mmCIF file of C-alpha atoms in Angstrom:
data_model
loop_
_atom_site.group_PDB
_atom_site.id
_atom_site.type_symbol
_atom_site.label_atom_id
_atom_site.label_comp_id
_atom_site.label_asym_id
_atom_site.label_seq_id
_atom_site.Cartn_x
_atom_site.Cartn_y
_atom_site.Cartn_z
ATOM 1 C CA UNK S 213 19.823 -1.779 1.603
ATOM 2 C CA UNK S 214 16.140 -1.564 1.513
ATOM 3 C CA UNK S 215 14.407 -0.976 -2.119
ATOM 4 C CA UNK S 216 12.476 1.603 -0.807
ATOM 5 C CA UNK S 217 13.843 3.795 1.951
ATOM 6 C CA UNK S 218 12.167 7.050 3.981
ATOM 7 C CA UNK S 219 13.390 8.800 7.167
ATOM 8 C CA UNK S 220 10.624 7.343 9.935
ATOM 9 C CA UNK S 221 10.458 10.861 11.681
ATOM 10 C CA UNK S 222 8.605 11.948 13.201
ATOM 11 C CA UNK S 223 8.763 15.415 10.845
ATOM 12 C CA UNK S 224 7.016 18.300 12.928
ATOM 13 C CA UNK S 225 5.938 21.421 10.957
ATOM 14 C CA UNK S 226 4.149 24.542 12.130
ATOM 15 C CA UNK S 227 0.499 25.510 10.414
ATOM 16 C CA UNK S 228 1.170 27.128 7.186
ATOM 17 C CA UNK S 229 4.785 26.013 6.537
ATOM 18 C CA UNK S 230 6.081 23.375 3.846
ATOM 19 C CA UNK S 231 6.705 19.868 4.334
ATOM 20 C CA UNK S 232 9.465 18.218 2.562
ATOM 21 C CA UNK S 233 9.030 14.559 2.428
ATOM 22 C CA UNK S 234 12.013 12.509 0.623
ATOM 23 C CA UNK S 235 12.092 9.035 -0.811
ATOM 24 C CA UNK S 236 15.184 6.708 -2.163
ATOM 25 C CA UNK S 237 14.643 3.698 -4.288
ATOM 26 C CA UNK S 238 17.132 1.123 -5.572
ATOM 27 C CA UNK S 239 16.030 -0.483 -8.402
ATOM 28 C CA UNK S 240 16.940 1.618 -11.461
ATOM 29 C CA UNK S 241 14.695 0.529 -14.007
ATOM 30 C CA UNK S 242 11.092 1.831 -11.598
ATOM 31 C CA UNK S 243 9.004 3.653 -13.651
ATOM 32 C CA UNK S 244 5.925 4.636 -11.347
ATOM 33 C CA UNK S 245 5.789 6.061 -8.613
ATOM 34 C CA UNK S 246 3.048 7.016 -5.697
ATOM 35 C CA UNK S 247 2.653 8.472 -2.767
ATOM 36 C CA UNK S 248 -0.163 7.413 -0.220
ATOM 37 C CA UNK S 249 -1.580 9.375 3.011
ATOM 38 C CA UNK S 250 -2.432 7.123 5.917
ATOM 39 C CA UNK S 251 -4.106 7.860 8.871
ATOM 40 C CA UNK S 252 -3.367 5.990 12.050
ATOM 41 C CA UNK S 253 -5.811 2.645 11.897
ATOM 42 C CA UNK S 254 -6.747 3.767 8.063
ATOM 43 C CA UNK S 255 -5.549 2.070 5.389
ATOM 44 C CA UNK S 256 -3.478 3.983 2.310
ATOM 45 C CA UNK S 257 -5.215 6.633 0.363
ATOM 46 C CA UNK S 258 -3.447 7.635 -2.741
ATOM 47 C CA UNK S 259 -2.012 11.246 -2.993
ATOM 48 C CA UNK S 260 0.005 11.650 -5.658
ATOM 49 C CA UNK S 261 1.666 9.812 -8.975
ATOM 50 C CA UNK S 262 4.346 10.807 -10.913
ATOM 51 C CA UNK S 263 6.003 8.788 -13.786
ATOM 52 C CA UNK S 264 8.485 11.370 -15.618
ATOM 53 C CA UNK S 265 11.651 13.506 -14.484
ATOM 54 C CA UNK S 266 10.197 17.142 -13.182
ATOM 55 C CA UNK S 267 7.693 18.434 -10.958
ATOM 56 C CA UNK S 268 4.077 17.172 -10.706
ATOM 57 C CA UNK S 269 1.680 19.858 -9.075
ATOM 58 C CA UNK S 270 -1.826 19.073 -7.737
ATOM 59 C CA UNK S 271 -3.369 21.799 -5.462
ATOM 60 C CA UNK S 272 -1.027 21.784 -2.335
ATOM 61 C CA UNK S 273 1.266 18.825 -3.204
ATOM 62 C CA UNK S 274 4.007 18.898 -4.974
ATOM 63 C CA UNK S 275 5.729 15.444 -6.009
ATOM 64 C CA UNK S 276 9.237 15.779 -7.766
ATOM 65 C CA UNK S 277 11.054 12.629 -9.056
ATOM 66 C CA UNK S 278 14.869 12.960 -10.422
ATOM 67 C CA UNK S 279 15.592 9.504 -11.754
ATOM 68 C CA UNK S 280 18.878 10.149 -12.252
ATOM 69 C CA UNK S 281 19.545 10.199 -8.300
ATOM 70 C CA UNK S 282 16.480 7.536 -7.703
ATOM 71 C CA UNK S 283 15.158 10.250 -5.603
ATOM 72 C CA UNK S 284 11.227 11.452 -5.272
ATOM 73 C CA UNK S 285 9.893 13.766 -2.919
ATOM 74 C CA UNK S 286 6.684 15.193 -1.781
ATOM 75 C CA UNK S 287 5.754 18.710 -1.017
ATOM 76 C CA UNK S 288 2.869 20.113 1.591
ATOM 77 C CA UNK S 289 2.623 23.649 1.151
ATOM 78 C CA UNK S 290 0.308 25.650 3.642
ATOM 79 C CA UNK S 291 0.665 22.415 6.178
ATOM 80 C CA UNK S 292 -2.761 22.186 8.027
ATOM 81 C CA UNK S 293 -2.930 19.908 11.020
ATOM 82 C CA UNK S 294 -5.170 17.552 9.366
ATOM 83 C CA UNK S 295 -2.359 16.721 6.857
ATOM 84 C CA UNK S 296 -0.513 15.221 10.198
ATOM 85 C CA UNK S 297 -0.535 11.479 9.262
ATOM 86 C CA UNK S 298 1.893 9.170 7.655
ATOM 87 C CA UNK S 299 3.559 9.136 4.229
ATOM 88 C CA UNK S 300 4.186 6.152 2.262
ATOM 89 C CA UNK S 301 6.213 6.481 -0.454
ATOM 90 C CA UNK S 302 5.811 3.658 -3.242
ATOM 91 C CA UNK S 303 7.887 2.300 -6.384
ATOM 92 C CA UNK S 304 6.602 0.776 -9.070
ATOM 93 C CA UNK S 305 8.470 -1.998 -11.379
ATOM 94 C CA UNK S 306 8.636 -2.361 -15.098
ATOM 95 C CA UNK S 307 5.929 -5.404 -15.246
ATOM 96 C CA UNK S 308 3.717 -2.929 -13.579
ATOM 97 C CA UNK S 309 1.998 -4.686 -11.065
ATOM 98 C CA UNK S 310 4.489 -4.851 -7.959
ATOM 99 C CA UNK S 311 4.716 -2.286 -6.001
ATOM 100 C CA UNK S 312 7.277 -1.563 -2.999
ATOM 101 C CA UNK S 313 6.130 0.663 -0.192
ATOM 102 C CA UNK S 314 8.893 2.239 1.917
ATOM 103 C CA UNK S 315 8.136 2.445 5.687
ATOM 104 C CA UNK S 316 6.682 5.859 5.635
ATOM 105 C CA UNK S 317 7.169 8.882 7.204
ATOM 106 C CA UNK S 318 5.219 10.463 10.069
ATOM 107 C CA UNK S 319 4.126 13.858 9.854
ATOM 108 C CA UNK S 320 3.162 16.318 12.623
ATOM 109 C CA UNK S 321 1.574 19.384 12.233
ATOM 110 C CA UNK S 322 1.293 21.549 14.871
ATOM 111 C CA UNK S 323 -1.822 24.473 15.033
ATOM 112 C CA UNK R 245 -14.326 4.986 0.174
ATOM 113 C CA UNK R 246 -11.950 3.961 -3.035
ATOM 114 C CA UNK R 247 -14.970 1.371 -4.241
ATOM 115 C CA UNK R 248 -12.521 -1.562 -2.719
ATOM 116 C CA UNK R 249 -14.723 -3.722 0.096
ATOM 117 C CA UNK R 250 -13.149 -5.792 2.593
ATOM 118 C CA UNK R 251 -14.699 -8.219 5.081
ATOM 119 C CA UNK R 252 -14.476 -8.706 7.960
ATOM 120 C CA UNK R 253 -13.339 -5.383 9.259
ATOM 121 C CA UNK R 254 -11.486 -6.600 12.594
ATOM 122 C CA UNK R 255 -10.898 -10.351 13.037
ATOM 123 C CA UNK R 256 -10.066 -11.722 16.510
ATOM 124 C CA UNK R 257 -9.147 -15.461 16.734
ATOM 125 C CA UNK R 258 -6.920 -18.347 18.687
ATOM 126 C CA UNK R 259 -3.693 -19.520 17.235
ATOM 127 C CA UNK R 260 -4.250 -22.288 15.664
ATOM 128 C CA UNK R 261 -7.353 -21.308 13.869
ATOM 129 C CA UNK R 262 -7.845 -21.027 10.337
ATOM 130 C CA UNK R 263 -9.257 -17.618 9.136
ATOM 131 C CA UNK R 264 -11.097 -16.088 5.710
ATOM 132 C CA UNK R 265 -10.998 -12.552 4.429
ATOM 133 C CA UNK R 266 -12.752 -11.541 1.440
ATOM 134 C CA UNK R 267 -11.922 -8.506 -0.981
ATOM 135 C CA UNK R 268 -14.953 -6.676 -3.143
ATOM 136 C CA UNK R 269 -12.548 -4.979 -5.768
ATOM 137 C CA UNK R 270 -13.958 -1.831 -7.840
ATOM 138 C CA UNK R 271 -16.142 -3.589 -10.165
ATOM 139 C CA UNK R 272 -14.351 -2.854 -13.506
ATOM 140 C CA UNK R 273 -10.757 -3.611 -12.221
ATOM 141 C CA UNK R 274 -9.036 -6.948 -13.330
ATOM 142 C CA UNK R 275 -5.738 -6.620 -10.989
ATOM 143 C CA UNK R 276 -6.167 -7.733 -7.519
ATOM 144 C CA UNK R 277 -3.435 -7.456 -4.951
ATOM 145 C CA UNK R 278 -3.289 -8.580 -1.482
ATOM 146 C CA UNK R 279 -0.762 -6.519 1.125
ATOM 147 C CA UNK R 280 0.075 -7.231 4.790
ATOM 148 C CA UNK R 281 1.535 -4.399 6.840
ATOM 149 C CA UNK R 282 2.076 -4.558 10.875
ATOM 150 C CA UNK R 283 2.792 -1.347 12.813
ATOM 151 C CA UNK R 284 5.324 1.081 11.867
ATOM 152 C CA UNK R 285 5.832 -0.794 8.221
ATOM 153 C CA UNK R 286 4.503 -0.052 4.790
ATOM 154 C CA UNK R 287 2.397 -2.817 3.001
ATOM 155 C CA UNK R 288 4.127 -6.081 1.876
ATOM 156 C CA UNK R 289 3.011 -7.209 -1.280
ATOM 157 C CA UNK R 290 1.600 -10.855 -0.541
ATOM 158 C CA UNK R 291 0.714 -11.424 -3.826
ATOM 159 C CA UNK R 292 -1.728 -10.659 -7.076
ATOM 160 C CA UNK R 293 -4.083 -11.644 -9.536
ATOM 161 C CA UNK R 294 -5.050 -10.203 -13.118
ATOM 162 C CA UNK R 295 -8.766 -11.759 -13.761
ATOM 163 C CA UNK R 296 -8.651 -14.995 -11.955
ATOM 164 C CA UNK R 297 -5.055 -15.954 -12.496
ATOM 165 C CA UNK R 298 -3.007 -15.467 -9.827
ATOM 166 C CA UNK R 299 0.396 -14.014 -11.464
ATOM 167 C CA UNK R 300 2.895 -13.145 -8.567
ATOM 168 C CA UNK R 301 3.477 -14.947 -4.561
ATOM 169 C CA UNK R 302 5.885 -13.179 -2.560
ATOM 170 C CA UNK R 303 7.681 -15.255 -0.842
ATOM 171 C CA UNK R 304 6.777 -14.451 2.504
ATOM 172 C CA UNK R 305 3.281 -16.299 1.338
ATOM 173 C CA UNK R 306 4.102 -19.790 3.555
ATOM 174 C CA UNK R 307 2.368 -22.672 2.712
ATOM 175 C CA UNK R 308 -0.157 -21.110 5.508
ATOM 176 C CA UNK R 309 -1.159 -18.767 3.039
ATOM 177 C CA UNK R 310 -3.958 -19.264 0.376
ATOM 178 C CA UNK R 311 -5.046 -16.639 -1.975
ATOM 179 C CA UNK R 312 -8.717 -17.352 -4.397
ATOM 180 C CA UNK R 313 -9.925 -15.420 -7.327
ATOM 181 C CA UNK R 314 -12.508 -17.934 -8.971
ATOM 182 C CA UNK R 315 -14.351 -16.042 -11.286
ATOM 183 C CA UNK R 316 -12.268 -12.857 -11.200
ATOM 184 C CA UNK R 317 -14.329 -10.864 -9.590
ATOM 185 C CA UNK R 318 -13.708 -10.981 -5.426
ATOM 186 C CA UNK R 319 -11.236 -12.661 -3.712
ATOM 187 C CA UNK R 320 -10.410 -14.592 -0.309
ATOM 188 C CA UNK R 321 -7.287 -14.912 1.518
ATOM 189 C CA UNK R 322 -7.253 -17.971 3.792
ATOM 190 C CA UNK R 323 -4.527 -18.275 6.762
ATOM 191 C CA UNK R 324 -4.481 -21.888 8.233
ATOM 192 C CA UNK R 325 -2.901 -22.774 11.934
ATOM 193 C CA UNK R 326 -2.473 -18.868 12.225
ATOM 194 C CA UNK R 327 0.513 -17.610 14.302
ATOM 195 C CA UNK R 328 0.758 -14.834 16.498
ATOM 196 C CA UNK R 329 2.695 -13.532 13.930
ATOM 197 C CA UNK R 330 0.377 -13.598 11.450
ATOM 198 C CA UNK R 331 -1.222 -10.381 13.583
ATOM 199 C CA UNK R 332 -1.184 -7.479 10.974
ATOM 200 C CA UNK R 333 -3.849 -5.303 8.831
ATOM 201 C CA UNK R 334 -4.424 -7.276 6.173
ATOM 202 C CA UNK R 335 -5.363 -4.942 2.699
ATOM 203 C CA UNK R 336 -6.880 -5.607 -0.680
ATOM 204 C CA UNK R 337 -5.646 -3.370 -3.473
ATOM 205 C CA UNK R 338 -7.185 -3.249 -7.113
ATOM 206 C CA UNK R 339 -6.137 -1.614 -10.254
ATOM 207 C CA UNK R 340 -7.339 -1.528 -14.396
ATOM 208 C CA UNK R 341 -5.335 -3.192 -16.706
ATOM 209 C CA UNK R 342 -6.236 -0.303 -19.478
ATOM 210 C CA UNK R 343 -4.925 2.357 -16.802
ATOM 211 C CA UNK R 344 -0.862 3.432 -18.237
ATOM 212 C CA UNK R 345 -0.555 4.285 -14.431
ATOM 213 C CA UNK R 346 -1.639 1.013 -12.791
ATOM 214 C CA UNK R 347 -2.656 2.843 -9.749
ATOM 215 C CA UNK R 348 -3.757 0.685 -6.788
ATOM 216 C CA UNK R 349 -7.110 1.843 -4.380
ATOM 217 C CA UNK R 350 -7.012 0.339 -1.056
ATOM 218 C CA UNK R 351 -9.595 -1.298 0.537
ATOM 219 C CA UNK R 352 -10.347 -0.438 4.247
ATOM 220 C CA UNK R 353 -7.939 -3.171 5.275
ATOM 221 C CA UNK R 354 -8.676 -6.145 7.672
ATOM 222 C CA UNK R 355 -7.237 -6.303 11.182
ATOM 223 C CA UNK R 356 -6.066 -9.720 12.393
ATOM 224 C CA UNK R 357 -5.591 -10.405 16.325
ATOM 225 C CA UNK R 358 -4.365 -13.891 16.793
ATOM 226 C CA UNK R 359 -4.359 -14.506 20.441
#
């Protein structure tokens, strides 16, 4: 089992609709968590953190972590085709400098 | 731009060469992390450094593999007799020890052709 897993896609959404990115981890005791944009050739620009149980809002991303089910997902409302890249989801340990990145998940929005 | 420098950019070489690449981190951060990712992957953590102490290897660091931090400022990562495998984007990370978050900014990433 990999620590950090995401569906590859690709994930193909119309302009204007919501994305729904998901994310498992298996180490229980992860406290941080991140997601990173990345553009083909580009390397990872940081989205998104979230730390505690609940919804995180920050304009049209939505990042929800249930550490219960080691489960965190990201939300794109109003998709835009310049949001078409790849998601990389990443889990932090407790010594808080490791971090595992899953393999990402490719976007597509389509105008 | 994060504030994160890497150089070079793209690096094109012969296997069997050795190769440098240097990360610029954002000038107040103390935690330096090197990553390697090839295509379709996320980044691998290689490994890191809090001032100039390198703290963590991964294990997929061979004996190849050479990480610097002398004064705690940059750093170099040094790959000797370089594989064809060793072809990836290589990317410098860097984070603030005071920040509850630890949130890594990403460098622009080297890419390494070995022919």
């Amino acid at each position: 089992q990999k620590e950090v897993e995401q569906n590859s896609g690709p994930l193909s959404v119309p302009e204007g609709a919501i994305a729904s990115l998901n994310c498992t981890y298996s180490d229980r005791v992860s406290q941080s968590f991140f997601w990173y944009r990345q553009y083909s050739g580009k390397s990872p620009e940081l989205i998104m953190s979230i730390y505690s149980n609940g919804d995180k809002e920050d304009g049209r991303f939505t990042a929800q972590l249930n550490k219960a089910s080691q489960y965190v997902s990201l939300l794109i409302r109003d998709s835009q085709p310049s949001d078409s890249a790849t998601y990389l989801c990443a889990v932090q340990g407790a010594g808080g400098f490791k971090t595992i990145f899953g393999a990402g998940t490719r976007l597509f929005v389509k105008a | 731009d994060t504030g994160v420098s890497q150089d070079p950019r793209h690096k094109i070489t012969k296997r069997g060469q050795n190769v440098t690449f240097r990360c610029d981190p954002i000038s107040e951060h103390n935690r330096l992390y090197w990553y390697r990712q090839t295509l379709g992957q996320g980044p691998e953590f290689l490994t890191y450094f809090q001032n100039e102490a390198q703290l963590e290897k991964s294990r997929l660091l061979s004996d190849r593999f050479s990480a610097e931090r002398p004064k705690g400022s940059f750093s170099t990562l040094e790959i000797q007799r370089t594989e064809q495998g060793d072809s990836a984007m290589y990317l410098c990370a860097s984070s603030l020890v005071g920040d509850p978050t630890n949130t890594q900014y990403f460098g622009p990433g080297t890419r390494l052709t070995v022919l």
